[in-house]
Coordinates of C-alpha atoms in Angstrom, one line a residue:
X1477 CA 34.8 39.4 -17.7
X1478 CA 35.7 38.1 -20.9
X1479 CA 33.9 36.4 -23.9
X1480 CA 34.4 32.7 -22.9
X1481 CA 33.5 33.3 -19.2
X1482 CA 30.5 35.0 -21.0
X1483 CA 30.2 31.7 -22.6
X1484 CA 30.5 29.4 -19.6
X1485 CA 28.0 31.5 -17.4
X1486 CA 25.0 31.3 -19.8
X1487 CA 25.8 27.5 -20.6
X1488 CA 26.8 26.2 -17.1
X1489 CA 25.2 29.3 -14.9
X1490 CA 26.2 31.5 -12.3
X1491 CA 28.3 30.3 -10.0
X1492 CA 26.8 29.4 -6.2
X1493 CA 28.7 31.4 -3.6
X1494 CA 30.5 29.1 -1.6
X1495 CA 28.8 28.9 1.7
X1496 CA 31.6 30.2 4.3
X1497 CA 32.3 28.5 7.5
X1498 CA 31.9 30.9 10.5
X1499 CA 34.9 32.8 11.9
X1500 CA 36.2 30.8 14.4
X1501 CA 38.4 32.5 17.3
X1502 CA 42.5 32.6 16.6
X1503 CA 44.0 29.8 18.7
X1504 CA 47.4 31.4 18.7
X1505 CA 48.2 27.8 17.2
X1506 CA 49.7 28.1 13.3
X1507 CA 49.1 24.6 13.1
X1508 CA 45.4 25.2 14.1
X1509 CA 44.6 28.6 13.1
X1510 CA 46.0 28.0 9.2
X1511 CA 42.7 28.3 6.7
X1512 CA 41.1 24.8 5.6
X1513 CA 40.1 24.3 2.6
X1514 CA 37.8 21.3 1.3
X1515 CA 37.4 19.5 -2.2
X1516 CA 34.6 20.1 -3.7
X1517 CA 33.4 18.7 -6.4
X1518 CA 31.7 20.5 -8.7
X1519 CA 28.7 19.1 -10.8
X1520 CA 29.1 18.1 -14.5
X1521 CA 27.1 20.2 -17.0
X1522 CA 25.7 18.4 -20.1
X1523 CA 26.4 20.9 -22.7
X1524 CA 24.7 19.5 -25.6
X1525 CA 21.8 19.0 -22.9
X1526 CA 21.5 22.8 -21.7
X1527 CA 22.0 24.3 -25.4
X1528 CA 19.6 22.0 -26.6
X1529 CA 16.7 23.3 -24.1
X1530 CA 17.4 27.3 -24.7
X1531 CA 14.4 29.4 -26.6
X1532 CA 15.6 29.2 -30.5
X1533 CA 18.2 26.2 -30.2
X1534 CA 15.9 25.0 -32.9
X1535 CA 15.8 27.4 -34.9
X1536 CA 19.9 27.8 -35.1
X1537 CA 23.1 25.5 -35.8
X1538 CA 25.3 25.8 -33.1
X1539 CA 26.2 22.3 -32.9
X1540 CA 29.0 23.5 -35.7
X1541 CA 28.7 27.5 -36.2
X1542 CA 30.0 29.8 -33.4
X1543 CA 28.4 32.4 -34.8
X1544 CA 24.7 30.7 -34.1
X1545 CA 25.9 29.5 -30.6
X1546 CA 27.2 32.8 -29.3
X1547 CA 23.4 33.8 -30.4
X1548 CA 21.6 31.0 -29.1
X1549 CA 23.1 32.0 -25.2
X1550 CA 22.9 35.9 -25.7
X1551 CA 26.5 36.8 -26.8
X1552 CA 27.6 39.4 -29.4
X1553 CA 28.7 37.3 -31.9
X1554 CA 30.5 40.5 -34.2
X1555 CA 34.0 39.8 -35.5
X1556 CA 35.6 41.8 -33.0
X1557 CA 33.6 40.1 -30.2
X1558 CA 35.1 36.3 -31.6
X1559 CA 38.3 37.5 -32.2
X1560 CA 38.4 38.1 -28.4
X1561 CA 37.2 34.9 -28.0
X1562 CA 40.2 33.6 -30.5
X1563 CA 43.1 35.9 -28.6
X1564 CA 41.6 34.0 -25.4
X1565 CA 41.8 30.6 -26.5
X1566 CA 45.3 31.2 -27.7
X1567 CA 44.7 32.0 -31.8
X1568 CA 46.4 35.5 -32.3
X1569 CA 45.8 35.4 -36.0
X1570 CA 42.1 35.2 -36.0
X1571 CA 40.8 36.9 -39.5
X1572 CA 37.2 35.2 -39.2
X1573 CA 37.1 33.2 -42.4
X1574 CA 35.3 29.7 -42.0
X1575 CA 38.3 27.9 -41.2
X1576 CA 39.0 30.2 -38.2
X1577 CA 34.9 29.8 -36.9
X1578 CA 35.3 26.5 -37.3
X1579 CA 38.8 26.1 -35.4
X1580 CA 36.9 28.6 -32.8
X1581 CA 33.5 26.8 -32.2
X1582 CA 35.7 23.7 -31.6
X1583 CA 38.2 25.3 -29.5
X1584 CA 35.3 26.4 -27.4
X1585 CA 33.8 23.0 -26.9
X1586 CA 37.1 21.7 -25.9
X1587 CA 37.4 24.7 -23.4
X1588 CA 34.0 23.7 -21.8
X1589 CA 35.1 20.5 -21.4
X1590 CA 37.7 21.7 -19.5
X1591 CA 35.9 23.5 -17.4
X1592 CA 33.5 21.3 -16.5
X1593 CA 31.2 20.5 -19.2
X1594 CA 29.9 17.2 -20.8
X1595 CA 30.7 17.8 -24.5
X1596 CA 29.5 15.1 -27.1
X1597 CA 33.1 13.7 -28.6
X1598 CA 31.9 14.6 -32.5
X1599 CA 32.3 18.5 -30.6
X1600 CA 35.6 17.7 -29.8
X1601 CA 37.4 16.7 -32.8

């Protein structure tokens, strides 16, 4: 698993199972017999929301450091551990001065939001 699944599982969760349907007997029928597969729409996490009611959200800024909010959910937030993160994301040239954290804690919030999460626009920019 890597760093920003980390991410997304101690913000949004673990993900339900999906309930299966029971096995029904082959028809012989393609048409019939081919799997079905439903929408389902998935609920929309408030981001700000969840970080906000963690133990020690108070106590640490990571509305704006990526260091504090790889702490806040329980993830190693060592150089080599957001460089990771960075390679993920796309950023090859990580070298973890503020510019880069600050490029990362944003890139993160976007990537939430595309998974999913409800991510205050002032995260965003």
């Amino acid at each position: 698993m890597g760093i920003f699944s980390s991410i997304k599982e101690a913000i949004f969760g673990k993900e339900a199972k999906a309930q299966e349907a029971p096995v029904q007997p082959k028809t012989g029928n393609a048409w019939a017999d081919a799997p079905k597969t439903e929408a389902v729409a998935k609920p929309v996490v408030d981001v700000e929301n969840s970080l906000d009611s963690m133990p020690g959200a108070d106590r640490l800024n990571w509305r704006t450091s990526i260091v504090d909010l790889m702490k806040l959910i329980g993830v190693d937030s060592s150089y080599e551990n957001r460089k990771a993160l960075a390679t993920e994301l796309g950023r090859e040239d990580y070298s973890g001065t503020a510019e880069d954290n600050i490029w990362l804690h944003k890139r993160t919030m976007r990537e939430l939001s595309a998974n999913g999460g409800k991510v205050p626009a002032e995260f965003l920019d």
